[in-house]
Amino acid sequence: MSTVNERIERIYAEVTRRNQGELEFHQAVKEVIECLGPVLRKHPQYDEHKIIERICEPERQIIFRVPWVDDRGEVQINRGFRVQFSSVLGPYKGGFRFHPSVYLGIIKFLGFEQIFKNAVTGMPIGGAKGGSDFDPKGRSDAEVMRFCQSFMLELYRHLGEFTDVPAGDIGVGAREIGFLFGQYKRITNRYESGVITGKSPKWGGALVRKEATGYGAVFFVEQMLAARGDAIEGKTCVVSGSGNVAIYAIEKLQALGAKVVACSDSDGVIHHAKGLDLDLIKQLKEVERRRIRDYAHTHRDAQYVERGNIWDIACQVALPCATQNELDEASARKLVANGCIAVSEGANMPTTPGGIRVFEDARIAFGPGKAANAGGVATSALEMQQNASRDAWTFEYSEQRLHEIMTNIHRNCYETAEEFGSPGNYSIGANIVGFRRVADAMLAFGVI
Ligand code: NDP
């Protein structure tokens, strides 16, 4: 009879064998299942019913050609993906990513993470992710529209408010969601608001959805600090990225009295020691779609470092809000050496396994993305709720709901980490909370 740990190792070996070359997916699976030994020992029925093995295999994967015509009349071909990972807790739910780095391994890592993150929110949503290797950067609005229309022409048949409800992610914001929803409506002849979230509040979207991931990541760090008798006010912070999540993380940090001194994009880093000018960042990034280097043209006392490492900048609180594996072991060491006491992941899997180990060894407060950035998808579920009841809540009420959800997520992760003998370890807490919710539903449904 093999031990639980040996069986977990065998499951991982089988995942890498069946999904060759999908490195990010392997990393995401490993990170979850290596926490599950104590859970399987406490609940042997999960092992008997092969719950982990089943969760690691997506329920359905769709890969398709996306042909479209650019502004010069040239035919372009991209590849589209939708990985419908788990629908045991509700309709598949998870965003679309449009970025040239997208391939099956990225979509599967994101979809796998999404299962547990969605379960951690406690809301009735399953896990999925989709996207394409299409790069919206430098494309005209008309090109983005034609791409989105072609993408939806294939995908619409797999979606529906009770089936699969996508949203945005990297490269997919309000503009893309509008084109995607418009095409879905046209093909199906249905005004099915609940089929996609992240819509503009002018036509069925929820207030606070745009802000939710960034605000939520800050509420999470606020809770982690409160658990240690500390507060965010007066802290010096660094936020990587300058997209949707980063901008609203900066907004909430500033509102709570913190000073945010740096942000970035994929070209470089802006360091403004007296505190970032958020209105300018919004104008550059949300309105004019420009690069963060242009910030230094307005603020001469700010430094722009092309290809710089944002984690070299000293701070007490760090929020990685750009992309996966952006914060490695060396950067984590630098942050700790510079006095960082808390990290909250706005992005998905931004810290490498080596980086996480450094934070754990240093016993700083570390909020993993599955918990810390779950406010985005939770508010998407609130958008679905408003769509279903043809209602629209106020900003204040929606933000209050988000705050309650993040407080509950923090408490559940904290208590579960304690229950399983790892007090203060939110990664273990989040993985176990999410896994148990999914596993119990799977047991109830039988072998499906
Ligand atoms: P955006 O496209 O709005 O912004 C992404 C930001 O990250 C941009 O500043 C981008 O710079 C930067 N970035 C992207 N790739 C890289 C890279 N390889 N190296 C350095 N910087 C990079 O995306 P979001 O803000 O929506 O998403 C950011 C992260 O948050 C992602 O990990 C996403 O999965 C996660 N997330 C998002 C949610 C949401 O609600 N939007 C919900 C939960 C998680 P550039 O413009 O140069 O590409």
Coordinates of C-alpha atoms and ligand atoms in Angstrom, one line a residue:
M1 CA 0.0 0.0 0.0
S2 CA 1.6 3.3 -1.1
T3 CA 1.5 6.4 1.2
V4 CA -0.6 9.4 0.4
N5 CA 2.5 11.4 -0.6
E6 CA 3.6 8.7 -3.0
R7 CA 0.2 8.7 -4.6
I8 CA 0.3 12.5 -5.0
E9 CA 3.7 12.3 -6.6
R10 CA 2.4 9.6 -9.0
I11 CA -0.6 11.8 -9.9
Y12 CA 1.8 14.7 -10.7
A13 CA 4.0 12.5 -12.8
E14 CA 1.0 11.4 -14.8
V15 CA -0.2 15.0 -15.3
T16 CA 3.2 16.0 -16.7
R17 CA 3.2 12.9 -18.9
R18 CA -0.3 13.5 -20.3
N19 CA 0.2 17.3 -20.8
Q20 CA 3.7 17.5 -22.2
G21 CA 5.4 20.9 -22.6
E22 CA 2.6 22.7 -20.7
L23 CA 5.0 24.0 -18.0
E24 CA 2.7 26.6 -16.5
F25 CA 0.0 24.0 -16.1
H26 CA 2.4 21.6 -14.4
Q27 CA 3.4 24.4 -12.0
A28 CA -0.2 25.3 -11.1
V29 CA -1.1 21.6 -10.5
K30 CA 2.0 21.0 -8.4
E31 CA 1.3 24.1 -6.3
V32 CA -2.2 22.8 -5.4
I33 CA -1.7 19.1 -5.0
E34 CA 1.4 19.3 -2.8
C35 CA -0.8 20.9 -0.2
L36 CA -3.3 18.1 -0.2
G37 CA -1.6 15.3 1.7
P38 CA -3.2 16.2 5.1
V39 CA -6.6 16.5 3.3
L40 CA -6.5 13.1 1.8
R41 CA -5.4 11.6 5.2
K42 CA -8.4 13.3 6.8
H43 CA -10.9 12.5 4.0
P44 CA -9.8 9.2 2.4
Q45 CA -12.9 9.1 0.3
Y46 CA -11.4 11.9 -2.0
D47 CA -8.6 9.5 -2.7
E48 CA -10.8 6.4 -3.3
H49 CA -13.0 8.4 -5.8
K50 CA -9.9 9.7 -7.6
I51 CA -11.0 13.3 -7.1
I52 CA -7.6 14.8 -7.8
E53 CA -7.0 12.8 -11.0
R54 CA -10.4 13.9 -12.2
I55 CA -10.0 17.6 -11.4
C56 CA -6.7 17.6 -13.3
E57 CA -8.4 16.6 -16.5
P58 CA -10.5 19.4 -18.0
E59 CA -14.1 18.5 -18.7
R60 CA -13.8 19.9 -22.2
Q61 CA -11.1 21.7 -24.3
I62 CA -12.0 23.6 -27.4
I63 CA -9.2 24.8 -29.8
F64 CA -10.2 26.6 -33.0
R65 CA -9.0 28.7 -35.9
V66 CA -9.7 32.4 -35.8
P67 CA -9.3 33.9 -39.3
W68 CA -9.8 37.6 -39.9
V69 CA -8.8 40.4 -42.3
D70 CA -6.6 43.3 -41.1
D71 CA -6.8 46.9 -42.2
R72 CA -4.5 46.3 -45.2
G73 CA -6.8 43.6 -46.5
E74 CA -4.4 40.8 -45.5
V75 CA -5.8 37.5 -44.0
Q76 CA -4.6 36.8 -40.5
I77 CA -4.9 33.5 -38.6
N78 CA -4.9 33.1 -34.9
R79 CA -5.7 30.2 -32.6
G80 CA -8.6 30.4 -30.1
F81 CA -9.0 28.4 -26.9
R82 CA -11.6 27.6 -24.3
V83 CA -10.8 25.1 -21.6
Q84 CA -13.9 24.2 -19.6
F85 CA -12.3 22.7 -16.6
S86 CA -15.0 22.1 -14.0
S87 CA -18.7 22.8 -13.8
V88 CA -19.5 21.1 -10.5
L89 CA -20.1 24.3 -8.6
G90 CA -21.9 26.2 -11.3
P91 CA -21.5 27.3 -15.0
Y92 CA -18.0 27.5 -16.2
K93 CA -16.5 30.9 -15.4
G94 CA -13.2 32.6 -16.2
G95 CA -11.8 35.2 -18.5
F96 CA -10.4 35.5 -22.0
R97 CA -6.7 36.4 -22.4
F98 CA -5.5 37.9 -25.7
H99 CA -1.7 38.0 -25.7
P100 CA 0.9 36.6 -28.1
S101 CA 2.3 34.3 -25.4
V102 CA -1.0 32.4 -25.2
Y103 CA -0.9 28.6 -25.8
L104 CA -2.7 25.7 -24.3
G105 CA -0.4 25.5 -21.3
I106 CA -1.2 29.1 -20.2
I107 CA -4.9 28.6 -20.7
K108 CA -4.9 25.4 -18.7
F109 CA -2.9 26.8 -15.8
L110 CA -5.3 29.7 -15.6
G111 CA -8.4 27.4 -15.9
F112 CA -7.1 25.1 -13.3
E113 CA -6.4 28.0 -10.8
Q114 CA -9.8 29.4 -11.6
I115 CA -11.6 26.2 -10.3
F116 CA -10.2 26.7 -6.8
K117 CA -10.4 30.5 -6.8
N118 CA -14.0 30.4 -7.8
A119 CA -14.7 27.8 -5.1
V120 CA -12.9 29.9 -2.5
T121 CA -15.4 32.8 -3.2
G122 CA -18.2 30.5 -2.0
M123 CA -20.2 31.5 -5.1
P124 CA -22.0 29.1 -7.5
I125 CA -19.5 29.2 -10.4
G126 CA -17.3 26.6 -12.0
G127 CA -13.8 27.1 -13.5
A128 CA -12.7 27.8 -17.1
K129 CA -10.4 30.0 -19.1
G130 CA -10.0 31.0 -22.7
G131 CA -8.2 33.3 -25.1
S132 CA -6.0 33.6 -28.1
D133 CA -2.5 34.3 -29.3
F134 CA -3.9 37.5 -30.9
D135 CA -2.1 40.7 -29.8
P136 CA -4.4 43.7 -29.6
K137 CA -1.4 46.1 -29.1
G138 CA -1.0 48.4 -32.1
R139 CA -4.2 47.1 -33.7
S140 CA -7.0 49.5 -34.7
D141 CA -10.4 49.3 -33.2
A142 CA -11.8 47.9 -36.4
E143 CA -9.2 45.1 -36.4
V144 CA -9.9 44.3 -32.8
M145 CA -13.6 44.2 -33.7
R146 CA -13.1 41.9 -36.7
F147 CA -11.0 39.6 -34.6
C148 CA -13.5 39.5 -31.7
Q149 CA -16.4 38.8 -34.2
S150 CA -14.5 35.8 -35.7
F151 CA -13.5 34.5 -32.3
M152 CA -17.2 34.6 -31.1
L153 CA -18.5 33.1 -34.4
E154 CA -17.0 29.8 -33.3
L155 CA -17.2 30.1 -29.5
Y156 CA -20.9 31.2 -29.1
R157 CA -22.2 27.6 -29.4
H158 CA -20.2 26.7 -26.3
L159 CA -21.4 29.6 -24.1
G160 CA -24.6 30.5 -22.3
E161 CA -25.7 32.0 -19.0
F162 CA -26.2 28.5 -17.6
T163 CA -23.3 26.9 -19.4
D164 CA -20.2 29.0 -19.7
V165 CA -19.8 32.7 -18.8
P166 CA -16.5 34.3 -19.8
A167 CA -15.1 37.7 -18.8
G168 CA -11.9 39.8 -19.4
D169 CA -8.2 39.2 -18.6
I170 CA -4.9 40.4 -20.1
G171 CA -5.7 42.2 -23.3
V172 CA -9.5 41.9 -22.9
G173 CA -11.1 45.0 -21.4
A174 CA -14.4 46.9 -21.9
R175 CA -13.8 47.4 -25.7
E176 CA -13.3 43.7 -26.4
I177 CA -16.1 42.6 -24.1
G178 CA -18.4 45.0 -26.1
F179 CA -17.5 43.5 -29.4
L180 CA -17.8 39.9 -28.1
F181 CA -21.2 40.5 -26.6
G182 CA -22.4 42.3 -29.6
Q183 CA -21.5 39.4 -31.9
Y184 CA -23.0 36.9 -29.5
K185 CA -26.3 38.8 -29.4
R186 CA -26.3 39.1 -33.2
I187 CA -25.7 35.3 -33.8
T188 CA -28.1 34.0 -31.1
N189 CA -30.8 36.7 -31.4
R190 CA -30.9 36.8 -27.6
Y191 CA -30.1 39.7 -25.3
E192 CA -28.6 37.3 -22.8
S193 CA -26.8 39.8 -20.4
G194 CA -25.6 37.0 -18.1
V195 CA -23.6 35.3 -20.8
I196 CA -20.5 37.5 -20.3
T197 CA -19.3 39.7 -17.4
G198 CA -17.1 42.8 -17.3
K199 CA -19.7 44.6 -19.5
S200 CA -20.0 48.4 -19.4
P201 CA -22.4 49.5 -16.8
K202 CA -24.1 51.5 -19.6
W203 CA -25.5 48.2 -21.0
G204 CA -25.8 45.5 -18.3
G205 CA -22.5 45.6 -16.6
A206 CA -22.1 45.9 -12.8
L207 CA -20.6 48.8 -11.0
V208 CA -17.3 48.0 -9.2
R209 CA -16.5 45.1 -11.6
K210 CA -13.8 47.2 -13.3
E211 CA -12.3 48.0 -9.9
A212 CA -13.0 44.7 -8.2
T213 CA -9.8 42.7 -8.7
G214 CA -7.4 45.5 -7.7
Y215 CA -9.6 46.7 -4.8
G216 CA -10.0 43.1 -3.6
A217 CA -6.3 42.5 -3.6
V218 CA -5.9 45.6 -1.4
F219 CA -8.7 44.5 0.9
F220 CA -6.9 41.2 1.2
V221 CA -3.6 42.8 2.2
E222 CA -5.5 45.0 4.6
Q223 CA -6.9 41.9 6.3
M224 CA -3.6 40.1 6.4
L225 CA -2.0 43.2 8.1
A226 CA -4.9 43.5 10.5
A227 CA -4.4 39.9 11.5
R228 CA -0.9 41.0 12.6
G229 CA -2.1 44.1 14.3
D230 CA -0.9 46.4 11.5
A231 CA -2.6 48.6 8.9
I232 CA -2.0 49.8 5.3
E233 CA -2.1 53.5 6.1
G234 CA 1.3 55.1 5.7
K235 CA 2.9 52.1 4.0
T236 CA 5.2 52.5 0.9
C237 CA 3.9 50.2 -1.8
V238 CA 5.0 48.9 -5.2
V239 CA 2.5 47.6 -7.8
S240 CA 3.7 45.9 -11.0
G241 CA 1.8 46.3 -14.2
S242 CA -0.4 49.3 -15.2
G243 CA -3.4 47.5 -16.6
N244 CA -6.9 47.0 -15.1
V245 CA -5.8 45.2 -11.9
A246 CA -2.8 47.4 -11.2
I247 CA -4.7 50.7 -11.7
Y248 CA -7.4 49.9 -9.3
A249 CA -5.0 48.4 -6.8
I250 CA -3.2 51.7 -6.8
E251 CA -6.4 53.6 -6.5
K252 CA -7.5 51.7 -3.4
L253 CA -4.0 51.8 -1.8
Q254 CA -4.0 55.6 -2.2
A255 CA -7.5 55.9 -0.8
L256 CA -6.4 54.0 2.3
G257 CA -3.5 56.3 2.9
A258 CA -0.6 54.3 1.4
K259 CA 2.0 55.8 -0.9
V260 CA 2.5 53.9 -4.2
V261 CA 5.9 54.7 -5.6
A262 CA 6.2 52.4 -8.7
C263 CA 4.4 50.6 -11.5
S264 CA 5.4 49.1 -14.8
D265 CA 4.4 47.7 -18.2
S266 CA 6.2 45.0 -20.3
D267 CA 8.7 47.6 -21.5
G268 CA 9.9 49.1 -18.3
V269 CA 9.4 50.5 -14.8
I270 CA 8.3 54.0 -13.5
H271 CA 9.6 55.0 -10.1
H272 CA 8.2 58.2 -8.6
A273 CA 9.4 58.5 -5.0
K274 CA 6.9 61.2 -4.0
G275 CA 3.9 58.9 -5.1
L276 CA 2.4 58.0 -8.4
D277 CA 0.0 60.3 -10.2
L278 CA -2.9 58.0 -10.9
D279 CA -4.9 60.3 -13.0
L280 CA -2.0 60.5 -15.5
I281 CA -1.6 56.7 -15.5
K282 CA -5.4 56.3 -16.3
Q283 CA -5.1 58.8 -19.1
L284 CA -2.1 57.2 -20.6
K285 CA -3.2 53.6 -20.2
E286 CA -7.0 53.6 -20.3
V287 CA -7.7 56.5 -22.6
E288 CA -4.7 56.9 -24.9
R289 CA -3.4 53.3 -24.8
R290 CA 0.2 54.6 -24.5
R291 CA 3.3 53.2 -22.8
I292 CA 4.3 53.8 -19.2
R293 CA 7.6 55.5 -20.2
D294 CA 5.5 58.5 -21.3
Y295 CA 4.7 59.2 -17.6
A296 CA 8.2 60.6 -17.2
H297 CA 7.5 63.2 -19.9
T298 CA 5.0 64.8 -17.6
H299 CA 6.8 64.2 -14.3
R300 CA 10.5 65.0 -14.7
D301 CA 11.2 63.9 -11.1
A302 CA 10.1 60.3 -11.9
Q303 CA 12.7 57.8 -13.2
Y304 CA 11.9 55.4 -16.1
V305 CA 14.0 52.3 -16.3
E306 CA 13.7 50.4 -19.6
R307 CA 13.5 46.6 -18.9
G308 CA 14.0 47.4 -15.1
N309 CA 13.1 45.1 -12.3
I310 CA 10.4 46.7 -10.3
W311 CA 11.2 44.5 -7.3
D312 CA 14.5 46.2 -6.8
I313 CA 12.6 49.2 -5.5
A314 CA 12.2 49.2 -1.7
C315 CA 8.7 48.9 -0.3
Q316 CA 6.8 47.5 2.7
V317 CA 3.9 46.1 0.6
A318 CA 4.2 44.6 -2.9
L319 CA 1.4 43.8 -5.3
P320 CA 2.4 41.9 -8.4
C321 CA -0.4 42.7 -10.8
A322 CA 1.1 42.0 -14.3
T323 CA 1.6 38.4 -15.2
Q324 CA 2.7 34.9 -14.3
N325 CA 6.2 34.2 -12.9
E326 CA 7.1 37.9 -12.8
L327 CA 8.5 37.7 -9.3
D328 CA 11.3 35.1 -8.9
E329 CA 13.4 33.9 -6.0
A330 CA 16.1 36.6 -6.4
S331 CA 13.4 39.3 -6.5
A332 CA 11.7 37.9 -3.5
R333 CA 15.0 38.0 -1.6
K334 CA 15.5 41.6 -2.6
L335 CA 12.0 42.5 -1.4
V336 CA 12.6 40.9 2.0
A337 CA 16.0 42.4 2.4
N338 CA 14.5 45.8 1.6
G339 CA 11.9 45.5 4.4
C340 CA 8.8 44.1 2.6
I341 CA 6.3 42.7 5.1
A342 CA 3.3 41.8 2.9
V343 CA 2.7 40.6 -0.7
S344 CA -0.7 40.3 -2.3
E345 CA -1.0 38.7 -5.7
G346 CA -3.3 40.7 -8.0
A347 CA -2.1 38.7 -10.9
N348 CA -2.4 34.9 -11.4
M349 CA 0.6 32.9 -10.3
P350 CA 3.0 35.9 -10.4
T351 CA 5.4 34.5 -7.8
T352 CA 7.5 31.5 -8.8
P353 CA 7.7 28.5 -6.4
G354 CA 11.2 29.7 -5.3
G355 CA 9.8 33.2 -4.6
I356 CA 7.0 31.8 -2.5
R357 CA 9.4 29.7 -0.4
V358 CA 11.5 32.9 0.3
F359 CA 8.3 34.7 1.6
E360 CA 7.3 31.7 3.7
D361 CA 10.7 31.3 5.2
A362 CA 10.8 35.1 6.0
R363 CA 7.3 34.7 7.5
I364 CA 6.0 37.7 5.7
A365 CA 2.2 37.9 4.9
F366 CA 1.7 36.3 1.5
G367 CA -1.7 36.4 -0.2
P368 CA -1.8 33.9 -3.1
G369 CA -3.7 35.0 -6.2
K370 CA -6.4 32.3 -5.7
A371 CA -7.5 34.2 -2.6
A372 CA -6.1 37.7 -3.1
N373 CA -7.4 38.4 -6.6
A374 CA -10.7 36.5 -6.2
G375 CA -12.6 39.8 -5.8
G376 CA -12.7 40.1 -9.6
V377 CA -14.5 36.9 -10.3
A378 CA -16.7 37.3 -7.2
T379 CA -17.9 40.6 -8.5
S380 CA -18.5 38.9 -11.9
A381 CA -20.8 36.5 -10.0
L382 CA -22.6 39.6 -8.5
E383 CA -22.9 40.9 -12.1
M384 CA -24.6 37.6 -13.1
Q385 CA -26.9 38.0 -10.0
Q386 CA -27.9 41.5 -11.1
N387 CA -28.4 40.4 -14.7
A388 CA -30.6 37.5 -13.6
S389 CA -32.8 39.8 -11.5
R390 CA -32.7 42.7 -14.0
D391 CA -31.4 44.8 -11.2
A392 CA -28.5 47.3 -10.8
W393 CA -26.9 48.0 -7.5
T394 CA -25.2 51.2 -6.4
F395 CA -21.4 51.6 -6.3
E396 CA -21.4 51.8 -2.5
Y397 CA -23.5 48.6 -2.0
S398 CA -21.4 46.7 -4.5
E399 CA -18.1 47.7 -2.9
Q400 CA -19.5 46.8 0.5
R401 CA -20.4 43.3 -0.9
L402 CA -16.9 43.0 -2.3
H403 CA -15.4 43.9 1.0
E404 CA -17.5 41.3 2.8
I405 CA -16.5 38.6 0.3
M406 CA -12.8 39.4 0.7
T407 CA -13.1 39.4 4.5
N408 CA -14.8 36.0 4.4
I409 CA -12.2 34.6 2.0
H410 CA -9.4 35.8 4.3
R411 CA -11.0 34.3 7.3
N412 CA -11.7 30.9 5.7
C413 CA -8.1 30.7 4.4
Y414 CA -6.7 31.7 7.7
E415 CA -8.8 29.3 9.7
T416 CA -8.2 26.4 7.3
A417 CA -4.5 26.9 7.4
E418 CA -4.7 26.7 11.1
E419 CA -6.9 23.6 11.0
F420 CA -4.3 21.8 8.9
G421 CA -1.3 22.8 11.0
S422 CA 0.1 25.6 8.9
P423 CA -1.0 28.8 10.7
G424 CA -0.5 32.0 8.6
N425 CA 0.0 30.1 5.4
Y426 CA -2.7 31.5 3.1
S427 CA -1.5 29.4 0.1
I428 CA -2.3 26.2 2.0
G429 CA -5.5 27.6 3.3
A430 CA -6.8 28.8 -0.1
N431 CA -5.9 25.5 -1.8
I432 CA -7.6 23.4 0.8
V433 CA -10.7 25.6 1.1
G434 CA -11.2 25.5 -2.7
F435 CA -10.4 21.8 -3.1
R436 CA -12.7 20.6 -0.4
R437 CA -15.7 22.6 -1.9
V438 CA -15.1 21.1 -5.3
A439 CA -14.3 17.6 -4.0
D440 CA -17.5 17.4 -1.9
A441 CA -19.7 18.4 -4.9
M442 CA -17.9 15.8 -7.1
L443 CA -18.6 13.1 -4.5
A444 CA -22.2 14.0 -4.4
F445 CA -22.5 13.8 -8.2
G446 CA -21.0 10.4 -8.6
V447 CA -18.6 9.5 -11.3
I448 CA -19.2 12.0 -14.0
Ligands
NDP1 P1 -4.2 44.1 -18.5 O1 -4.1 43.7 -19.9 O2 -5.2 45.2 -18.2 O3 -2.9 44.6 -17.9 C1 -1.8 43.8 -17.9 C2 -0.6 44.6 -17.4 O4 0.5 43.7 -17.1 C3 -0.1 45.6 -18.4 O5 0.5 46.7 -17.8 C4 1.0 44.8 -19.2 O6 1.9 45.6 -19.9 C5 1.6 44.0 -18.0 N1 2.2 42.8 -18.6 C6 1.5 41.8 -19.3 N2 2.4 40.9 -19.6 C7 3.6 41.2 -19.1 C8 4.9 40.7 -19.1 N3 5.1 39.5 -19.8 N4 5.9 41.3 -18.5 C9 5.6 42.5 -17.9 N5 4.4 43.1 -17.8 C10 3.4 42.5 -18.4 O7 -4.6 42.8 -17.7 P2 -5.2 42.7 -16.2 O8 -4.8 43.9 -15.4 O9 -6.6 42.4 -16.4 O10 -4.5 41.4 -15.7 C11 -3.3 41.4 -14.9 C12 -3.1 40.1 -14.2 O11 -4.2 39.9 -13.3 C13 -3.1 38.8 -15.0 O12 -2.3 37.9 -14.4 C14 -4.6 38.4 -14.9 O13 -4.7 37.0 -15.2 C15 -4.9 38.7 -13.5 N6 -6.3 38.8 -13.1 C16 -7.1 39.7 -13.7 C17 -8.4 39.8 -13.4 C18 -9.3 40.8 -13.9 O14 -10.4 41.0 -13.4 N7 -8.9 41.6 -15.0 C19 -9.0 38.9 -12.3 C20 -8.0 38.1 -11.7 C21 -6.7 38.0 -12.1 P3 1.8 45.8 -21.4 O15 0.7 46.7 -21.6 O16 3.1 46.3 -21.8 O17 1.5 44.4 -22.0

